[in-house]
Amino acid sequence: MKPQSLLGALALLAVAVVPSLAQEPVKLGFITKFPVPFFATMENAAKDYAKRNPGVEIIYGQGTSATDIEGQIAQIESMVTRGVQGIAITPVDPTVSTALDKAVAAGIKVVLMDNNIPDWKGRTALATTDNFAAGKIAGEYLKTVLKAGDTLGILEGVPGVPALDDRVTGMLEGLKGLDVKIVGKGATNCTEELGISVAEDLLTKNPDLKAIYAACGPPAAGAARAIKNAGTANDKIVLVGFDFCCGEEEALKSGVEDASVAQFPTKMAELGVDALVKSIRGEKVESLIDSGAALVTPENMAKFK
């Protein structure tokens, strides 16, 4: 073979080989918090991503509740044992960082989704809603429907979880400039049952309560049930939720709930998994990936289904 022909053949071989090296198979772990539609949507998005991207294998795990710290730690440890190269996770609590540290020490990339772990340096990226900004959307809406002197009750998520706390502080920021009185708040662990209980307590102690804000979807649906059970007319109290899930659609249709802040779990999961795959393959990824949020009302809710 002539030298020129040999060089040409080698060049073609290099072109053929490089793409295959760039697409080496990867094995990932995908861990979500607990069984609610929001996290089911995220898991389905990850499955769709794997179908569209041959060579991406994903193992799935999930906790049992919003406070199942030990369960999530066990999921992380299981993923490490099963030889994953990366973990995409919605951390249930900052204390799972100890287990994630061990994963990182073993050479495993970690992308956080939905919730951040403040001050933890081990993550490759964070794919999330800017929960403070999203909470502010809720507060700005409340500011348009309330007046000075009105009373507000707050259904918190899990106090101490940064993303959930940000939804409350963001809402209060959005309300700034309007003198609204906070008459009570309580933790719900993002469950409908505790949402009902805390809302019932607020309604009982504050007969003239003007508004309720819930930092998660299930408690918002619970508050809607509490309002309905109390016989309170829809136009007597404003209910604003967060997540647009888990019964909120029905509450909005019935007129009990007035608005919710929607996240985009499909986009969040796709961006998180894609960042993880790229980082494993040596590509540069952004450290913070915002998946966005929007206000949902009965008028525009069809767009968010």
PDB file of C-alpha atoms in Angstrom:
ATOM      1  CA  MET A   1       0.000   0.000   0.000  1.00  0.00           C
ATOM      2  CA  LYS A   2       1.285   3.439  -0.884  1.00  0.00           C
ATOM      3  CA  PRO A   3       2.176   5.714   2.096  1.00  0.00           C
ATOM      4  CA  GLN A   4      -0.585   8.139   1.106  1.00  0.00           C
ATOM      5  CA  SER A   5      -3.120   5.308   1.015  1.00  0.00           C
ATOM      6  CA  LEU A   6      -1.911   3.970   4.353  1.00  0.00           C
ATOM      7  CA  LEU A   7      -2.261   7.387   5.994  1.00  0.00           C
ATOM      8  CA  GLY A   8      -5.735   7.766   4.537  1.00  0.00           C
ATOM      9  CA  ALA A   9      -6.788   4.383   5.849  1.00  0.00           C
ATOM     10  CA  LEU A  10      -5.462   5.202   9.326  1.00  0.00           C
ATOM     11  CA  ALA A  11      -7.320   8.519   9.294  1.00  0.00           C
ATOM     12  CA  LEU A  12     -10.573   6.764   8.408  1.00  0.00           C
ATOM     13  CA  LEU A  13      -9.969   4.214  11.148  1.00  0.00           C
ATOM     14  CA  ALA A  14      -9.444   6.989  13.703  1.00  0.00           C
ATOM     15  CA  VAL A  15     -12.700   8.674  12.686  1.00  0.00           C
ATOM     16  CA  ALA A  16     -14.517   5.356  13.015  1.00  0.00           C
ATOM     17  CA  VAL A  17     -13.035   4.573  16.426  1.00  0.00           C
ATOM     18  CA  VAL A  18     -13.454   7.918  18.224  1.00  0.00           C
ATOM     19  CA  PRO A  19     -17.281   8.016  18.218  1.00  0.00           C
ATOM     20  CA  SER A  20     -17.484   4.493  19.662  1.00  0.00           C
ATOM     21  CA  LEU A  21     -15.078   5.446  22.437  1.00  0.00           C
ATOM     22  CA  ALA A  22     -17.197   8.516  23.208  1.00  0.00           C
ATOM     23  CA  GLN A  23     -20.251   6.278  23.571  1.00  0.00           C
ATOM     24  CA  GLU A  24     -18.888   3.624  25.902  1.00  0.00           C
ATOM     25  CA  PRO A  25     -21.675   1.918  27.887  1.00  0.00           C
ATOM     26  CA  VAL A  26     -22.426   3.429  31.285  1.00  0.00           C
ATOM     27  CA  LYS A  27     -24.258   2.014  34.296  1.00  0.00           C
ATOM     28  CA  LEU A  28     -26.157   4.432  36.516  1.00  0.00           C
ATOM     29  CA  GLY A  29     -28.194   4.382  39.707  1.00  0.00           C
ATOM     30  CA  PHE A  30     -31.349   6.531  39.847  1.00  0.00           C
ATOM     31  CA  ILE A  31     -32.756   7.050  43.346  1.00  0.00           C
ATOM     32  CA  THR A  32     -35.913   9.012  44.214  1.00  0.00           C
ATOM     33  CA  LYS A  33     -37.427   9.823  47.580  1.00  0.00           C
ATOM     34  CA  PHE A  34     -40.768   8.061  47.903  1.00  0.00           C
ATOM     35  CA  PRO A  35     -43.782   6.817  45.858  1.00  0.00           C
ATOM     36  CA  VAL A  36     -45.759   9.853  44.653  1.00  0.00           C
ATOM     37  CA  PRO A  37     -46.592  10.859  41.039  1.00  0.00           C
ATOM     38  CA  PHE A  38     -43.851  13.522  40.930  1.00  0.00           C
ATOM     39  CA  PHE A  39     -41.084  10.978  41.449  1.00  0.00           C
ATOM     40  CA  ALA A  40     -42.821   8.397  39.249  1.00  0.00           C
ATOM     41  CA  THR A  41     -42.695  10.998  36.464  1.00  0.00           C
ATOM     42  CA  MET A  42     -38.979  11.495  37.077  1.00  0.00           C
ATOM     43  CA  GLU A  43     -38.328   7.757  36.956  1.00  0.00           C
ATOM     44  CA  ASN A  44     -40.328   7.387  33.733  1.00  0.00           C
ATOM     45  CA  ALA A  45     -38.305  10.228  32.188  1.00  0.00           C
ATOM     46  CA  ALA A  46     -35.082   8.435  33.106  1.00  0.00           C
ATOM     47  CA  LYS A  47     -36.400   5.234  31.510  1.00  0.00           C
ATOM     48  CA  ASP A  48     -37.272   7.154  28.335  1.00  0.00           C
ATOM     49  CA  TYR A  49     -33.770   8.651  28.296  1.00  0.00           C
ATOM     50  CA  ALA A  50     -32.245   5.169  28.526  1.00  0.00           C
ATOM     51  CA  LYS A  51     -34.416   3.952  25.632  1.00  0.00           C
ATOM     52  CA  ARG A  52     -33.264   6.854  23.471  1.00  0.00           C
ATOM     53  CA  ASN A  53     -29.624   6.340  24.392  1.00  0.00           C
ATOM     54  CA  PRO A  54     -28.380   2.790  23.793  1.00  0.00           C
ATOM     55  CA  GLY A  55     -25.526   1.924  26.092  1.00  0.00           C
ATOM     56  CA  VAL A  56     -27.063   3.692  29.100  1.00  0.00           C
ATOM     57  CA  GLU A  57     -28.174   1.184  31.741  1.00  0.00           C
ATOM     58  CA  ILE A  58     -30.082   2.535  34.740  1.00  0.00           C
ATOM     59  CA  ILE A  59     -30.868   0.770  38.012  1.00  0.00           C
ATOM     60  CA  TYR A  60     -33.748   2.277  39.990  1.00  0.00           C
ATOM     61  CA  GLY A  61     -34.345   2.652  43.712  1.00  0.00           C
ATOM     62  CA  GLN A  62     -36.793   4.529  45.933  1.00  0.00           C
ATOM     63  CA  GLY A  63     -37.424   5.177  49.613  1.00  0.00           C
ATOM     64  CA  THR A  64     -40.725   4.645  51.400  1.00  0.00           C
ATOM     65  CA  SER A  65     -41.398   8.153  52.728  1.00  0.00           C
ATOM     66  CA  ALA A  66     -40.141  11.738  52.823  1.00  0.00           C
ATOM     67  CA  THR A  67     -38.222  10.915  55.997  1.00  0.00           C
ATOM     68  CA  ASP A  68     -36.835   7.480  55.027  1.00  0.00           C
ATOM     69  CA  ILE A  69     -33.188   8.401  55.547  1.00  0.00           C
ATOM     70  CA  GLU A  70     -32.006   4.869  56.347  1.00  0.00           C
ATOM     71  CA  GLY A  71     -33.821   3.490  53.331  1.00  0.00           C
ATOM     72  CA  GLN A  72     -32.120   5.933  50.995  1.00  0.00           C
ATOM     73  CA  ILE A  73     -28.709   5.244  52.506  1.00  0.00           C
ATOM     74  CA  ALA A  74     -29.328   1.528  51.886  1.00  0.00           C
ATOM     75  CA  GLN A  75     -30.216   2.328  48.257  1.00  0.00           C
ATOM     76  CA  ILE A  76     -26.968   4.270  47.794  1.00  0.00           C
ATOM     77  CA  GLU A  77     -24.909   1.459  49.294  1.00  0.00           C
ATOM     78  CA  SER A  78     -26.681  -1.074  47.080  1.00  0.00           C
ATOM     79  CA  MET A  79     -25.909   0.966  43.953  1.00  0.00           C
ATOM     80  CA  VAL A  80     -22.212   1.084  44.887  1.00  0.00           C
ATOM     81  CA  THR A  81     -22.158  -2.685  45.434  1.00  0.00           C
ATOM     82  CA  ARG A  82     -23.809  -3.230  42.048  1.00  0.00           C
ATOM     83  CA  GLY A  83     -21.026  -1.351  40.285  1.00  0.00           C
ATOM     84  CA  VAL A  84     -22.671   1.813  39.021  1.00  0.00           C
ATOM     85  CA  GLN A  85     -20.458   4.538  37.581  1.00  0.00           C
ATOM     86  CA  GLY A  86     -22.799   7.335  38.597  1.00  0.00           C
ATOM     87  CA  ILE A  87     -25.764   8.044  40.864  1.00  0.00           C
ATOM     88  CA  ALA A  88     -28.562  10.515  40.169  1.00  0.00           C
ATOM     89  CA  ILE A  89     -30.463  11.097  43.394  1.00  0.00           C
ATOM     90  CA  THR A  90     -33.154  13.249  44.990  1.00  0.00           C
ATOM     91  CA  PRO A  91     -31.656  13.328  48.493  1.00  0.00           C
ATOM     92  CA  VAL A  92     -34.215  12.883  51.242  1.00  0.00           C
ATOM     93  CA  ASP A  93     -32.032  14.620  53.836  1.00  0.00           C
ATOM     94  CA  PRO A  94     -28.532  16.175  54.010  1.00  0.00           C
ATOM     95  CA  THR A  95     -27.357  13.336  56.278  1.00  0.00           C
ATOM     96  CA  VAL A  96     -27.246  10.931  53.307  1.00  0.00           C
ATOM     97  CA  SER A  97     -24.106  12.809  52.233  1.00  0.00           C
ATOM     98  CA  THR A  98     -21.990  10.426  54.334  1.00  0.00           C
ATOM     99  CA  ALA A  99     -23.064   7.505  52.141  1.00  0.00           C
ATOM    100  CA  LEU A 100     -22.567   9.625  49.028  1.00  0.00           C
ATOM    101  CA  ASP A 101     -19.037  10.504  50.202  1.00  0.00           C
ATOM    102  CA  LYS A 102     -18.206   6.792  50.167  1.00  0.00           C
ATOM    103  CA  ALA A 103     -19.616   6.516  46.646  1.00  0.00           C
ATOM    104  CA  VAL A 104     -17.517   9.445  45.449  1.00  0.00           C
ATOM    105  CA  ALA A 105     -14.437   7.959  47.119  1.00  0.00           C
ATOM    106  CA  ALA A 106     -15.083   4.816  45.050  1.00  0.00           C
ATOM    107  CA  GLY A 107     -14.917   6.910  41.870  1.00  0.00           C
ATOM    108  CA  ILE A 108     -18.674   7.257  41.367  1.00  0.00           C
ATOM    109  CA  LYS A 109     -20.060  10.530  39.972  1.00  0.00           C
ATOM    110  CA  VAL A 110     -23.075  12.012  41.809  1.00  0.00           C
ATOM    111  CA  VAL A 111     -25.706  14.335  40.378  1.00  0.00           C
ATOM    112  CA  LEU A 112     -28.277  15.687  42.811  1.00  0.00           C
ATOM    113  CA  MET A 113     -31.812  16.302  41.568  1.00  0.00           C
ATOM    114  CA  ASP A 114     -34.656  18.302  43.106  1.00  0.00           C
ATOM    115  CA  ASN A 115     -32.874  18.912  46.448  1.00  0.00           C
ATOM    116  CA  ASN A 116     -29.424  20.263  47.099  1.00  0.00           C
ATOM    117  CA  ILE A 117     -27.199  19.271  50.009  1.00  0.00           C
ATOM    118  CA  PRO A 118     -25.795  22.637  51.173  1.00  0.00           C
ATOM    119  CA  ASP A 119     -22.048  22.819  51.612  1.00  0.00           C
ATOM    120  CA  TRP A 120     -21.553  19.289  50.266  1.00  0.00           C
ATOM    121  CA  LYS A 121     -18.667  19.396  47.795  1.00  0.00           C
ATOM    122  CA  GLY A 122     -19.040  15.923  46.310  1.00  0.00           C
ATOM    123  CA  ARG A 123     -21.673  16.573  43.664  1.00  0.00           C
ATOM    124  CA  THR A 124     -20.855  16.822  39.994  1.00  0.00           C
ATOM    125  CA  ALA A 125     -24.012  18.811  39.274  1.00  0.00           C
ATOM    126  CA  LEU A 126     -27.391  19.815  40.684  1.00  0.00           C
ATOM    127  CA  ALA A 127     -30.470  19.595  38.447  1.00  0.00           C
ATOM    128  CA  THR A 128     -33.312  21.299  40.244  1.00  0.00           C
ATOM    129  CA  THR A 129     -36.024  23.856  40.435  1.00  0.00           C
ATOM    130  CA  ASP A 130     -34.824  27.118  41.953  1.00  0.00           C
ATOM    131  CA  ASN A 131     -37.163  26.546  44.895  1.00  0.00           C
ATOM    132  CA  PHE A 132     -36.700  30.017  46.353  1.00  0.00           C
ATOM    133  CA  ALA A 133     -37.638  31.613  43.034  1.00  0.00           C
ATOM    134  CA  ALA A 134     -40.521  29.168  42.627  1.00  0.00           C
ATOM    135  CA  GLY A 135     -41.786  29.945  46.131  1.00  0.00           C
ATOM    136  CA  LYS A 136     -41.601  33.612  45.249  1.00  0.00           C
ATOM    137  CA  ILE A 137     -44.017  32.939  42.366  1.00  0.00           C
ATOM    138  CA  ALA A 138     -46.532  31.654  44.924  1.00  0.00           C
ATOM    139  CA  GLY A 139     -46.014  34.676  47.180  1.00  0.00           C
ATOM    140  CA  GLU A 140     -46.432  37.105  44.303  1.00  0.00           C
ATOM    141  CA  TYR A 141     -49.703  35.406  43.374  1.00  0.00           C
ATOM    142  CA  LEU A 142     -50.945  35.611  46.976  1.00  0.00           C
ATOM    143  CA  LYS A 143     -50.035  39.284  46.988  1.00  0.00           C
ATOM    144  CA  THR A 144     -52.505  39.863  44.132  1.00  0.00           C
ATOM    145  CA  VAL A 145     -55.444  38.175  45.879  1.00  0.00           C
ATOM    146  CA  LEU A 146     -54.930  39.202  49.512  1.00  0.00           C
ATOM    147  CA  LYS A 147     -55.132  42.574  51.208  1.00  0.00           C
ATOM    148  CA  ALA A 148     -53.378  44.156  54.182  1.00  0.00           C
ATOM    149  CA  GLY A 149     -54.416  42.579  57.460  1.00  0.00           C
ATOM    150  CA  ASP A 150     -55.389  39.217  55.961  1.00  0.00           C
ATOM    151  CA  THR A 151     -54.305  36.039  57.740  1.00  0.00           C
ATOM    152  CA  LEU A 152     -52.228  33.215  56.298  1.00  0.00           C
ATOM    153  CA  GLY A 153     -51.456  29.688  57.465  1.00  0.00           C
ATOM    154  CA  ILE A 154     -48.466  27.715  56.154  1.00  0.00           C
ATOM    155  CA  LEU A 155     -48.179  23.967  55.607  1.00  0.00           C
ATOM    156  CA  GLU A 156     -44.441  23.297  55.625  1.00  0.00           C
ATOM    157  CA  GLY A 157     -42.850  20.260  54.034  1.00  0.00           C
ATOM    158  CA  VAL A 158     -40.044  18.664  56.052  1.00  0.00           C
ATOM    159  CA  PRO A 159     -38.352  21.434  58.074  1.00  0.00           C
ATOM    160  CA  GLY A 160     -34.598  21.340  57.589  1.00  0.00           C
ATOM    161  CA  VAL A 161     -34.738  20.113  53.993  1.00  0.00           C
ATOM    162  CA  PRO A 162     -33.312  23.099  52.092  1.00  0.00           C
ATOM    163  CA  ALA A 163     -35.492  22.844  48.970  1.00  0.00           C
ATOM    164  CA  LEU A 164     -38.681  22.690  51.028  1.00  0.00           C
ATOM    165  CA  ASP A 165     -37.590  25.491  53.351  1.00  0.00           C
ATOM    166  CA  ASP A 166     -36.768  27.630  50.294  1.00  0.00           C
ATOM    167  CA  ARG A 167     -40.334  27.245  49.057  1.00  0.00           C
ATOM    168  CA  VAL A 168     -41.565  28.916  52.245  1.00  0.00           C
ATOM    169  CA  THR A 169     -38.927  31.656  52.470  1.00  0.00           C
ATOM    170  CA  GLY A 170     -39.393  32.384  48.761  1.00  0.00           C
ATOM    171  CA  MET A 171     -43.146  32.690  49.228  1.00  0.00           C
ATOM    172  CA  LEU A 172     -42.629  35.150  52.097  1.00  0.00           C
ATOM    173  CA  GLU A 173     -40.251  37.138  49.887  1.00  0.00           C
ATOM    174  CA  GLY A 174     -42.909  37.332  47.196  1.00  0.00           C
ATOM    175  CA  LEU A 175     -45.400  38.641  49.765  1.00  0.00           C
ATOM    176  CA  LYS A 176     -43.102  41.464  50.899  1.00  0.00           C
ATOM    177  CA  GLY A 177     -44.752  44.854  50.868  1.00  0.00           C
ATOM    178  CA  LEU A 178     -48.150  43.483  51.890  1.00  0.00           C
ATOM    179  CA  ASP A 179     -48.898  43.345  55.624  1.00  0.00           C
ATOM    180  CA  VAL A 180     -50.223  39.794  55.931  1.00  0.00           C
ATOM    181  CA  LYS A 181     -50.325  38.096  59.342  1.00  0.00           C
ATOM    182  CA  ILE A 182     -48.918  34.564  59.625  1.00  0.00           C
ATOM    183  CA  VAL A 183     -51.217  32.916  62.178  1.00  0.00           C
ATOM    184  CA  GLY A 184     -49.727  29.447  62.201  1.00  0.00           C
ATOM    185  CA  LYS A 185     -47.625  26.862  60.432  1.00  0.00           C
ATOM    186  CA  GLY A 186     -46.839  23.208  60.784  1.00  0.00           C
ATOM    187  CA  ALA A 187     -44.727  20.424  59.303  1.00  0.00           C
ATOM    188  CA  THR A 188     -46.510  17.944  57.046  1.00  0.00           C
ATOM    189  CA  ASN A 189     -43.643  15.667  55.920  1.00  0.00           C
ATOM    190  CA  CYS A 190     -45.199  16.254  52.490  1.00  0.00           C
ATOM    191  CA  THR A 191     -48.081  13.860  53.250  1.00  0.00           C
ATOM    192  CA  GLU A 192     -51.782  14.378  52.593  1.00  0.00           C
ATOM    193  CA  GLU A 193     -52.699  13.031  56.021  1.00  0.00           C
ATOM    194  CA  LEU A 194     -50.643  15.628  57.893  1.00  0.00           C
ATOM    195  CA  GLY A 195     -51.823  18.254  55.424  1.00  0.00           C
ATOM    196  CA  ILE A 196     -55.390  17.557  56.493  1.00  0.00           C
ATOM    197  CA  SER A 197     -54.439  17.625  60.173  1.00  0.00           C
ATOM    198  CA  VAL A 198     -52.442  20.884  60.093  1.00  0.00           C
ATOM    199  CA  ALA A 199     -55.047  22.598  57.895  1.00  0.00           C
ATOM    200  CA  GLU A 200     -57.880  21.504  60.194  1.00  0.00           C
ATOM    201  CA  ASP A 201     -55.985  22.939  63.164  1.00  0.00           C
ATOM    202  CA  LEU A 202     -55.438  26.233  61.329  1.00  0.00           C
ATOM    203  CA  LEU A 203     -59.112  26.476  60.345  1.00  0.00           C
ATOM    204  CA  THR A 204     -60.314  25.645  63.862  1.00  0.00           C
ATOM    205  CA  LYS A 205     -58.070  28.168  65.593  1.00  0.00           C
ATOM    206  CA  ASN A 206     -58.582  30.887  62.976  1.00  0.00           C
ATOM    207  CA  PRO A 207     -62.232  31.061  61.860  1.00  0.00           C
ATOM    208  CA  ASP A 208     -61.444  34.073  59.661  1.00  0.00           C
ATOM    209  CA  LEU A 209     -58.391  32.519  57.999  1.00  0.00           C
ATOM    210  CA  LYS A 210     -57.997  34.034  54.535  1.00  0.00           C
ATOM    211  CA  ALA A 211     -55.315  31.860  52.936  1.00  0.00           C
ATOM    212  CA  ILE A 212     -53.295  28.653  53.186  1.00  0.00           C
ATOM    213  CA  TYR A 213     -50.004  27.979  51.439  1.00  0.00           C
ATOM    214  CA  ALA A 214     -48.737  24.398  51.147  1.00  0.00           C
ATOM    215  CA  ALA A 215     -45.095  23.752  50.265  1.00  0.00           C
ATOM    216  CA  CYS A 216     -45.819  20.310  48.721  1.00  0.00           C
ATOM    217  CA  GLY A 217     -48.518  18.762  46.567  1.00  0.00           C
ATOM    218  CA  PRO A 218     -49.997  16.102  48.900  1.00  0.00           C
ATOM    219  CA  PRO A 219     -50.518  18.564  51.821  1.00  0.00           C
ATOM    220  CA  ALA A 220     -52.190  20.996  49.400  1.00  0.00           C
ATOM    221  CA  ALA A 221     -54.645  18.252  48.441  1.00  0.00           C
ATOM    222  CA  GLY A 222     -55.083  17.520  52.149  1.00  0.00           C
ATOM    223  CA  ALA A 223     -55.815  21.175  52.861  1.00  0.00           C
ATOM    224  CA  ALA A 224     -58.421  21.143  50.090  1.00  0.00           C
ATOM    225  CA  ARG A 225     -60.140  18.219  51.792  1.00  0.00           C
ATOM    226  CA  ALA A 226     -59.996  19.982  55.169  1.00  0.00           C
ATOM    227  CA  ILE A 227     -61.548  23.132  53.676  1.00  0.00           C
ATOM    228  CA  LYS A 228     -64.297  21.095  52.032  1.00  0.00           C
ATOM    229  CA  ASN A 229     -64.959  19.074  55.204  1.00  0.00           C
ATOM    230  CA  ALA A 230     -65.237  22.292  57.208  1.00  0.00           C
ATOM    231  CA  GLY A 231     -67.954  23.534  54.865  1.00  0.00           C
ATOM    232  CA  THR A 232     -65.944  26.642  53.999  1.00  0.00           C
ATOM    233  CA  ALA A 233     -67.055  28.280  50.749  1.00  0.00           C
ATOM    234  CA  ASN A 234     -64.445  28.317  47.985  1.00  0.00           C
ATOM    235  CA  ASP A 235     -64.451  32.100  47.790  1.00  0.00           C
ATOM    236  CA  LYS A 236     -63.810  32.499  51.527  1.00  0.00           C
ATOM    237  CA  ILE A 237     -60.281  31.135  51.562  1.00  0.00           C
ATOM    238  CA  VAL A 238     -57.371  31.143  49.106  1.00  0.00           C
ATOM    239  CA  LEU A 239     -55.401  27.904  48.796  1.00  0.00           C
ATOM    240  CA  VAL A 240     -52.070  27.845  46.984  1.00  0.00           C
ATOM    241  CA  GLY A 241     -50.000  24.684  46.628  1.00  0.00           C
ATOM    242  CA  PHE A 242     -46.689  23.565  45.207  1.00  0.00           C
ATOM    243  CA  ASP A 243     -45.905  20.734  42.751  1.00  0.00           C
ATOM    244  CA  PHE A 244     -49.267  20.550  40.950  1.00  0.00           C
ATOM    245  CA  CYS A 245     -49.577  16.865  41.759  1.00  0.00           C
ATOM    246  CA  CYS A 246     -51.177  14.299  43.993  1.00  0.00           C
ATOM    247  CA  GLY A 247     -54.794  15.506  43.932  1.00  0.00           C
ATOM    248  CA  GLU A 248     -54.142  19.171  43.191  1.00  0.00           C
ATOM    249  CA  GLU A 249     -55.630  18.911  39.697  1.00  0.00           C
ATOM    250  CA  GLU A 250     -58.958  17.804  41.194  1.00  0.00           C
ATOM    251  CA  ALA A 251     -58.755  20.530  43.847  1.00  0.00           C
ATOM    252  CA  LEU A 252     -58.179  23.180  41.176  1.00  0.00           C
ATOM    253  CA  LYS A 253     -61.033  21.847  39.038  1.00  0.00           C
ATOM    254  CA  SER A 254     -63.411  21.947  41.990  1.00  0.00           C
ATOM    255  CA  GLY A 255     -62.434  25.515  42.841  1.00  0.00           C
ATOM    256  CA  VAL A 256     -61.149  24.716  46.334  1.00  0.00           C
ATOM    257  CA  GLU A 257     -57.526  25.299  45.339  1.00  0.00           C
ATOM    258  CA  ASP A 258     -56.738  28.564  43.570  1.00  0.00           C
ATOM    259  CA  ALA A 259     -53.217  28.041  42.248  1.00  0.00           C
ATOM    260  CA  SER A 260     -50.123  25.866  42.450  1.00  0.00           C
ATOM    261  CA  VAL A 261     -46.499  26.184  41.425  1.00  0.00           C
ATOM    262  CA  ALA A 262     -45.541  23.500  38.895  1.00  0.00           C
ATOM    263  CA  GLN A 263     -42.095  22.061  38.582  1.00  0.00           C
ATOM    264  CA  PHE A 264     -40.997  20.135  35.511  1.00  0.00           C
ATOM    265  CA  PRO A 265     -39.972  16.689  36.802  1.00  0.00           C
ATOM    266  CA  THR A 266     -39.521  15.207  33.321  1.00  0.00           C
ATOM    267  CA  LYS A 267     -37.091  17.942  32.360  1.00  0.00           C
ATOM    268  CA  MET A 268     -35.340  17.734  35.744  1.00  0.00           C
ATOM    269  CA  ALA A 269     -34.729  13.993  35.409  1.00  0.00           C
ATOM    270  CA  GLU A 270     -33.615  14.194  31.777  1.00  0.00           C
ATOM    271  CA  LEU A 271     -31.181  17.014  32.515  1.00  0.00           C
ATOM    272  CA  GLY A 272     -29.862  15.237  35.612  1.00  0.00           C
ATOM    273  CA  VAL A 273     -29.261  11.912  33.875  1.00  0.00           C
ATOM    274  CA  ASP A 274     -27.767  13.589  30.812  1.00  0.00           C
ATOM    275  CA  ALA A 275     -25.331  15.559  32.985  1.00  0.00           C
ATOM    276  CA  LEU A 276     -24.346  12.348  34.772  1.00  0.00           C
ATOM    277  CA  VAL A 277     -23.728  10.459  31.521  1.00  0.00           C
ATOM    278  CA  LYS A 278     -21.696  13.324  30.068  1.00  0.00           C
ATOM    279  CA  SER A 279     -19.559  13.656  33.196  1.00  0.00           C
ATOM    280  CA  ILE A 280     -18.819   9.922  33.211  1.00  0.00           C
ATOM    281  CA  ARG A 281     -17.748  10.170  29.565  1.00  0.00           C
ATOM    282  CA  GLY A 282     -15.426  13.029  30.396  1.00  0.00           C
ATOM    283  CA  GLU A 283     -17.508  15.908  29.081  1.00  0.00           C
ATOM    284  CA  LYS A 284     -17.889  19.183  30.937  1.00  0.00           C
ATOM    285  CA  VAL A 285     -21.265  19.888  32.551  1.00  0.00           C
ATOM    286  CA  GLU A 286     -22.729  22.891  34.325  1.00  0.00           C
ATOM    287  CA  SER A 287     -22.673  22.615  38.113  1.00  0.00           C
ATOM    288  CA  LEU A 288     -26.168  24.133  38.466  1.00  0.00           C
ATOM    289  CA  ILE A 289     -28.967  23.197  36.059  1.00  0.00           C
ATOM    290  CA  ASP A 290     -32.299  25.003  36.574  1.00  0.00           C
ATOM    291  CA  SER A 291     -35.298  23.046  35.264  1.00  0.00           C
ATOM    292  CA  GLY A 292     -37.743  25.942  35.811  1.00  0.00           C
ATOM    293  CA  ALA A 293     -41.160  26.503  37.441  1.00  0.00           C
ATOM    294  CA  ALA A 294     -44.485  28.158  36.566  1.00  0.00           C
ATOM    295  CA  LEU A 295     -47.775  29.230  38.147  1.00  0.00           C
ATOM    296  CA  VAL A 296     -50.721  26.914  37.484  1.00  0.00           C
ATOM    297  CA  THR A 297     -54.309  28.151  37.732  1.00  0.00           C
ATOM    298  CA  PRO A 298     -57.642  26.616  36.696  1.00  0.00           C
ATOM    299  CA  GLU A 299     -57.427  28.695  33.523  1.00  0.00           C
ATOM    300  CA  ASN A 300     -54.061  27.377  32.303  1.00  0.00           C
ATOM    301  CA  MET A 301     -53.782  23.978  34.014  1.00  0.00           C
ATOM    302  CA  ALA A 302     -54.463  22.035  30.806  1.00  0.00           C
ATOM    303  CA  LYS A 303     -50.996  23.061  29.588  1.00  0.00           C
ATOM    304  CA  PHE A 304     -49.321  21.318  32.521  1.00  0.00           C
ATOM    305  CA  LYS A 305     -50.887  17.859  32.254  1.00  0.00           C
TER     306      LYS A 305
END
